[in-house]
mmCIF file of C-alpha atoms in Angstrom:
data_model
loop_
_atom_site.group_PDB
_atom_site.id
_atom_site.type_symbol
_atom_site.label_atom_id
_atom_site.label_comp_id
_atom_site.label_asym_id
_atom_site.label_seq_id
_atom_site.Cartn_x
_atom_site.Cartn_y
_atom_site.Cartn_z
ATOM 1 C CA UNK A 66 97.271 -29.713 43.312
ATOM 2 C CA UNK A 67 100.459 -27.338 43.142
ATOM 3 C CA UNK A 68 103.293 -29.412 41.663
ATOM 4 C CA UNK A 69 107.456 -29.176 43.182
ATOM 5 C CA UNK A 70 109.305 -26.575 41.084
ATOM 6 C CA UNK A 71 110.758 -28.049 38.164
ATOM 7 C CA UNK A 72 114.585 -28.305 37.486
ATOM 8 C CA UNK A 73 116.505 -27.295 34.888
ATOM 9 C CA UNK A 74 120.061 -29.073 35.506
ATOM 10 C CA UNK A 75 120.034 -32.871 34.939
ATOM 11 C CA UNK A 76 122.616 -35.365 35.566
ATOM 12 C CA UNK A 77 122.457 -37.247 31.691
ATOM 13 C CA UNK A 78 123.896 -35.746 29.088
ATOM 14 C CA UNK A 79 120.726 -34.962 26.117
ATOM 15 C CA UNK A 80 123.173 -37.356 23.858
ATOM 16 C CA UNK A 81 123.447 -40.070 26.411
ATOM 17 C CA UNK A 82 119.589 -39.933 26.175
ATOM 18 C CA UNK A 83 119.315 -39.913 22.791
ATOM 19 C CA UNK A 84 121.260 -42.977 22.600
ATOM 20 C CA UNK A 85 119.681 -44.820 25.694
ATOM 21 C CA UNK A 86 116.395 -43.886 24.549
ATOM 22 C CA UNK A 87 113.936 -47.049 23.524
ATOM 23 C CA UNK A 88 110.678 -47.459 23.208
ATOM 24 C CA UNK A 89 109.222 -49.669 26.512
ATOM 25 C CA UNK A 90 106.371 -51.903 26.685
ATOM 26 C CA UNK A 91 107.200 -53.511 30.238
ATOM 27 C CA UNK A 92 106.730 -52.035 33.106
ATOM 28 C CA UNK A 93 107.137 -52.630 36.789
ATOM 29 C CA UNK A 94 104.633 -51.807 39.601
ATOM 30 C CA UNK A 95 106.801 -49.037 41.068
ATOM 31 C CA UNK A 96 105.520 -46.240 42.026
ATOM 32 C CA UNK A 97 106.526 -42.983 40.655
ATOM 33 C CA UNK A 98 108.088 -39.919 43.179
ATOM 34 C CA UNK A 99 105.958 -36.947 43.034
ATOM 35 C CA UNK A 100 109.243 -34.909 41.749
ATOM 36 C CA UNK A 101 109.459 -37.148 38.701
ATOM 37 C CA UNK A 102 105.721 -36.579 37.953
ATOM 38 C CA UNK A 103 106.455 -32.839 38.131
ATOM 39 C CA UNK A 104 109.670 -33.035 35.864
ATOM 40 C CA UNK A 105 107.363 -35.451 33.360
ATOM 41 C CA UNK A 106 104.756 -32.610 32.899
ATOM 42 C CA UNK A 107 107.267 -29.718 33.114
ATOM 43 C CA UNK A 108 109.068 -31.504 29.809
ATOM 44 C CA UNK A 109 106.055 -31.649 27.869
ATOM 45 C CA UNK A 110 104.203 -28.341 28.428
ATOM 46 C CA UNK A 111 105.985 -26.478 31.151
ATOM 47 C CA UNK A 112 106.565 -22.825 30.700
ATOM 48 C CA UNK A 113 110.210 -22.303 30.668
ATOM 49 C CA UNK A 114 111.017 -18.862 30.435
ATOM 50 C CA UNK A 115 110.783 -16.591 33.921
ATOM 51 C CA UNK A 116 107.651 -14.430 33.898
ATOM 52 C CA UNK A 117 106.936 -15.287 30.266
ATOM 53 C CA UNK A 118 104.348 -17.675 28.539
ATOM 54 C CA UNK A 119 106.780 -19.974 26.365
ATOM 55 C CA UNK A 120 107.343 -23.614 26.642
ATOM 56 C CA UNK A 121 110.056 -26.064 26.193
ATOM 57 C CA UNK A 122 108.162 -27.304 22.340
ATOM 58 C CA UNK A 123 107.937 -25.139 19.602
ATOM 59 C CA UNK A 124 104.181 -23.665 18.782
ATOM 60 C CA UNK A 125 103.315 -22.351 15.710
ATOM 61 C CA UNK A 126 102.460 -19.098 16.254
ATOM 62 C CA UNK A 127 103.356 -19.489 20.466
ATOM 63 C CA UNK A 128 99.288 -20.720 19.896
ATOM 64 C CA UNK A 129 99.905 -23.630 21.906
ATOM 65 C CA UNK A 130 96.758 -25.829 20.956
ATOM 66 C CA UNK A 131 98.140 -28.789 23.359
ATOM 67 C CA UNK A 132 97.034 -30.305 26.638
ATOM 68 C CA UNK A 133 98.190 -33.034 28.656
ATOM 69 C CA UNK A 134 96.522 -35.488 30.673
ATOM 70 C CA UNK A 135 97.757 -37.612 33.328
ATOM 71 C CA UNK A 136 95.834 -41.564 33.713
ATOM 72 C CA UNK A 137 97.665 -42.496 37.123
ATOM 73 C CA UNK A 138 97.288 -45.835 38.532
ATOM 74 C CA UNK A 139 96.133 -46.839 41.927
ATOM 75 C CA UNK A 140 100.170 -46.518 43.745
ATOM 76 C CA UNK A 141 100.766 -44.677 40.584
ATOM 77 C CA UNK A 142 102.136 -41.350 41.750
ATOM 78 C CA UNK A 143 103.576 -40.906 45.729
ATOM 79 C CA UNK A 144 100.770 -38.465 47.164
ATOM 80 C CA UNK A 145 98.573 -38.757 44.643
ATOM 81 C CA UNK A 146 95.403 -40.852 44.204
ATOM 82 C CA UNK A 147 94.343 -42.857 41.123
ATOM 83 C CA UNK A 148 92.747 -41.141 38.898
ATOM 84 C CA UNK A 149 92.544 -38.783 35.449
ATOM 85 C CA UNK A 150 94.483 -35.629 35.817
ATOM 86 C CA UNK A 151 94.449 -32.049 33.601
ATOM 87 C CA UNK A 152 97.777 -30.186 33.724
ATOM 88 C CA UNK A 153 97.540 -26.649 33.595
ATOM 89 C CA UNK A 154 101.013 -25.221 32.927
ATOM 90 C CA UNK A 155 100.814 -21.560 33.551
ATOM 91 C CA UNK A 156 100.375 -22.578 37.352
ATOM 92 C CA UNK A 157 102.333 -25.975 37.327
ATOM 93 C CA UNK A 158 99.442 -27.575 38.825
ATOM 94 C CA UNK A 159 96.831 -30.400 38.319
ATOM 95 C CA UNK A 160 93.186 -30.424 38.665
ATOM 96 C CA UNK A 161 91.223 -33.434 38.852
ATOM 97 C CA UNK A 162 89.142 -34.838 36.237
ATOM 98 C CA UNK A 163 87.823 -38.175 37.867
ATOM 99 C CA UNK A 164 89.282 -40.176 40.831
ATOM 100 C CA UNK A 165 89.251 -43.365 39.425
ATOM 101 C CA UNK A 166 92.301 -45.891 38.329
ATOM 102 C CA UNK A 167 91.237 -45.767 34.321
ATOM 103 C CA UNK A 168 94.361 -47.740 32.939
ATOM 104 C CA UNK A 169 92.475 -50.270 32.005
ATOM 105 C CA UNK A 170 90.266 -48.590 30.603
ATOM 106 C CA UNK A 171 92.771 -46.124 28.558
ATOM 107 C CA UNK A 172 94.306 -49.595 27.170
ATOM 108 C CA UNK A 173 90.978 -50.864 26.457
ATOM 109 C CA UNK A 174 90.248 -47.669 24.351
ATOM 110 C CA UNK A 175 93.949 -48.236 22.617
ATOM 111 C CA UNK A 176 92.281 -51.622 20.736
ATOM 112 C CA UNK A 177 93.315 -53.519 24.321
ATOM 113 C CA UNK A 178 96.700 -53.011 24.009
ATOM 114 C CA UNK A 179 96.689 -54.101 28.303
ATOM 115 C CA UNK A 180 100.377 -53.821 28.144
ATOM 116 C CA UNK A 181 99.351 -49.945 28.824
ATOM 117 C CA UNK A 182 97.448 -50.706 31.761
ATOM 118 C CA UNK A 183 100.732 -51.967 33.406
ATOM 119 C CA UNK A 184 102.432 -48.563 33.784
ATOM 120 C CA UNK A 185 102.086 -46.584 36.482
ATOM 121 C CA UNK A 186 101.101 -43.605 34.671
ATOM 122 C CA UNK A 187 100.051 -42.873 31.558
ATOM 123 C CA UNK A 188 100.704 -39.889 29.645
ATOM 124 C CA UNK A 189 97.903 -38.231 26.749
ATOM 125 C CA UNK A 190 98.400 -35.326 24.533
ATOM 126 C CA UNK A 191 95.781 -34.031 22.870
ATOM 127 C CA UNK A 192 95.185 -30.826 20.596
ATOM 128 C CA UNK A 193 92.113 -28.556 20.676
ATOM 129 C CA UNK A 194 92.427 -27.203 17.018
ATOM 130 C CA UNK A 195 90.897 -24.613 17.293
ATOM 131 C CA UNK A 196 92.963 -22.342 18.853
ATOM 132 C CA UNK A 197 95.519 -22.928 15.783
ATOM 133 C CA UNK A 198 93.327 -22.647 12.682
ATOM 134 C CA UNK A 199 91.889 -19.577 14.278
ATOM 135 C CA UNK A 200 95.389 -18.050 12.189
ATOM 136 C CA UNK A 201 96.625 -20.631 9.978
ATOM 137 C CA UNK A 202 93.150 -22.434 8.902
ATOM 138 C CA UNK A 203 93.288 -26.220 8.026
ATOM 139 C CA UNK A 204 97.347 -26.113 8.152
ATOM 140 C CA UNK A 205 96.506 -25.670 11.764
ATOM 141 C CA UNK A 206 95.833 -29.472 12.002
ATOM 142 C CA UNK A 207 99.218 -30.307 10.534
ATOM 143 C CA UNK A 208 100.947 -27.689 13.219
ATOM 144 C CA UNK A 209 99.606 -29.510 15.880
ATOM 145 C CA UNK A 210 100.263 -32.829 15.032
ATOM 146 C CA UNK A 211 104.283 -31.784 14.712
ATOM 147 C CA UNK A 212 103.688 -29.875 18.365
ATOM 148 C CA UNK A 213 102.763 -33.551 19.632
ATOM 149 C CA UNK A 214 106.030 -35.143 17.712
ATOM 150 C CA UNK A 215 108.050 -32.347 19.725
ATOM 151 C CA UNK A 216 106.381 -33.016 23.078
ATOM 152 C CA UNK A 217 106.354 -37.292 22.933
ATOM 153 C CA UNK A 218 110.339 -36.382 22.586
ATOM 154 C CA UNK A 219 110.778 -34.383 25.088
ATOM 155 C CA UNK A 220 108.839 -36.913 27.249
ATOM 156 C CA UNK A 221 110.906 -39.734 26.185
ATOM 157 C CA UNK A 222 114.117 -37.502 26.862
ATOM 158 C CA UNK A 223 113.152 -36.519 30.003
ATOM 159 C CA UNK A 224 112.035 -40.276 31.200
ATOM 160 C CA UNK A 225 115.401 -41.322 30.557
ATOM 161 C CA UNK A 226 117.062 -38.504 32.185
ATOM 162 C CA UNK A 227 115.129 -39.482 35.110
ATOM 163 C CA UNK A 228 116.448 -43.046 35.107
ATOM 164 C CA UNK A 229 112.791 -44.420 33.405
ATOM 165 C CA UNK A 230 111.375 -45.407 30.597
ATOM 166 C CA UNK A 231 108.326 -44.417 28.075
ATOM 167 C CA UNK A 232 106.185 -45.776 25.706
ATOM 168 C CA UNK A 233 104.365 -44.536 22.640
ATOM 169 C CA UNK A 234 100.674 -45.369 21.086
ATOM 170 C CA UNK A 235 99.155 -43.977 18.425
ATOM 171 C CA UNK A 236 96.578 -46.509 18.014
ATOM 172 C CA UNK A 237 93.065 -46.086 19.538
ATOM 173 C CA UNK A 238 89.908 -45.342 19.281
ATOM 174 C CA UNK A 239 89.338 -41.391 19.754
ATOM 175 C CA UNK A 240 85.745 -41.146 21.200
ATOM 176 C CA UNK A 241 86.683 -44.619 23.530
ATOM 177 C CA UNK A 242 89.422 -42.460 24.643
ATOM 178 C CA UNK A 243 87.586 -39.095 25.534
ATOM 179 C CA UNK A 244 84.646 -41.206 26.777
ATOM 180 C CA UNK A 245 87.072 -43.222 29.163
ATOM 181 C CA UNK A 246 88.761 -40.226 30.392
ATOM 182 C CA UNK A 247 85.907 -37.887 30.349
ATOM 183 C CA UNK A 248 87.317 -35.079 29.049
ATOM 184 C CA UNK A 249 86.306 -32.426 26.471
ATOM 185 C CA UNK A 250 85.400 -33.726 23.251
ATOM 186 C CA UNK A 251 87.294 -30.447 21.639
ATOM 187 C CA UNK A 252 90.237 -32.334 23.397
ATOM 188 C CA UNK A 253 91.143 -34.330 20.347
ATOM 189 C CA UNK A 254 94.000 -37.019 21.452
ATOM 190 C CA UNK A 255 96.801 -37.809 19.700
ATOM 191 C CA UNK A 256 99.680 -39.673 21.590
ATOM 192 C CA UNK A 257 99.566 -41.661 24.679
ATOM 193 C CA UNK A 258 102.418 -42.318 26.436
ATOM 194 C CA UNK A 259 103.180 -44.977 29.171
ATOM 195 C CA UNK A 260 106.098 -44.318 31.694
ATOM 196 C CA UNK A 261 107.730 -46.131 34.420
ATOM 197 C CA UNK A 262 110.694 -48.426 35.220
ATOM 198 C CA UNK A 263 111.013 -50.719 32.551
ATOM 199 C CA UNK A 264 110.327 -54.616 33.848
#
């Protein structure tokens, strides 16, 4: 599914979302425009230079070991259906990984934090090493992990420059999580991240 062109021009200030920025874990069931969705994966993985490769976090090495997944909820997303979605950034589209509302499942998988399960859509980053240790080895790991710091902010930025809000979990069980989402066990996640309008 194609996505709407991201934009580039905002109406918050970055410092005014700096200092608004909070992590939520309340949520209400409203569902999410299909521009926000776009603007939400644009932020974390996007490529954001014209005819070019580059994206809005640094890579080490422009290697670029990331991927993001989208867990939307049933009335989630505006044209979309529930389900467990890959985003591929050089075409600014999603491709379907299962039609099913997992949220629960996702929270389940995060030691039942069910708060999760509440937000329309949840965000998870995950790094396939291997395509950074391939040149820097078992610093690789460490590279990846920082490209993950650099994309949850950008994700929280951008929620709040879109008048929502975002949360962050680092606690969960790995294999629960790829299981749940059934996605490629190279896919190693690191950060999920619930966003809607704060409750």
């Amino acid at each position: 599914m194609k996505l709407p062109p991201a934009k580039t021009k905002g109406t918050i200030a970055v410092e005014t979302a700096i200092k608004q920025r909070r992590t939520v874990r309340s949520y209400k069931p409203q569902i999410l425009s299909l521009e926000q969705f776009s603007q939400l994966l644009w932020s974390a993985q996007g490529i954001t230079e014209t005819n070019g490769f580059k994206r809005g976090s640094p890579s080490a090495g422009a290697l670029y070991p990331m991927d993001v997944y989208a867990v939307a909820g049933q009335d989630g997303v505006e044209q979309m259906e529930a389900g467990v979605y890959h985003y591929e950034a050089k075409r600014h589209m999603v491709s379907w990984i299962t039609k099913q509302d997992l949220r629960d499942r996702v929270a389940r998988a995060a030691f039942s934090q069910m708060w999760m399960a509440k937000a329309p859509l949840n965000l998870v980053i995950t790094a396939e090493y291997s395509r950074v240790t391939v040149k820097y080895r078992n610093r690789g790991v460490r590279y990846a992990m920082i490209e993950a710091g650099h994309i949850g902010q950008n994700l929280f930025l951008q929620a709040e420059a879109l008048g929502l809000k975002a949360g962050i979990v680092g606690a969960f069980h790995d294999n629960k999580l790829i299981k749940a989402m059934k996605i490629p066990r190279s896919h190693e996640p690191l950060l999920i991240m619930p966003v809607g309008y704060a409750g």
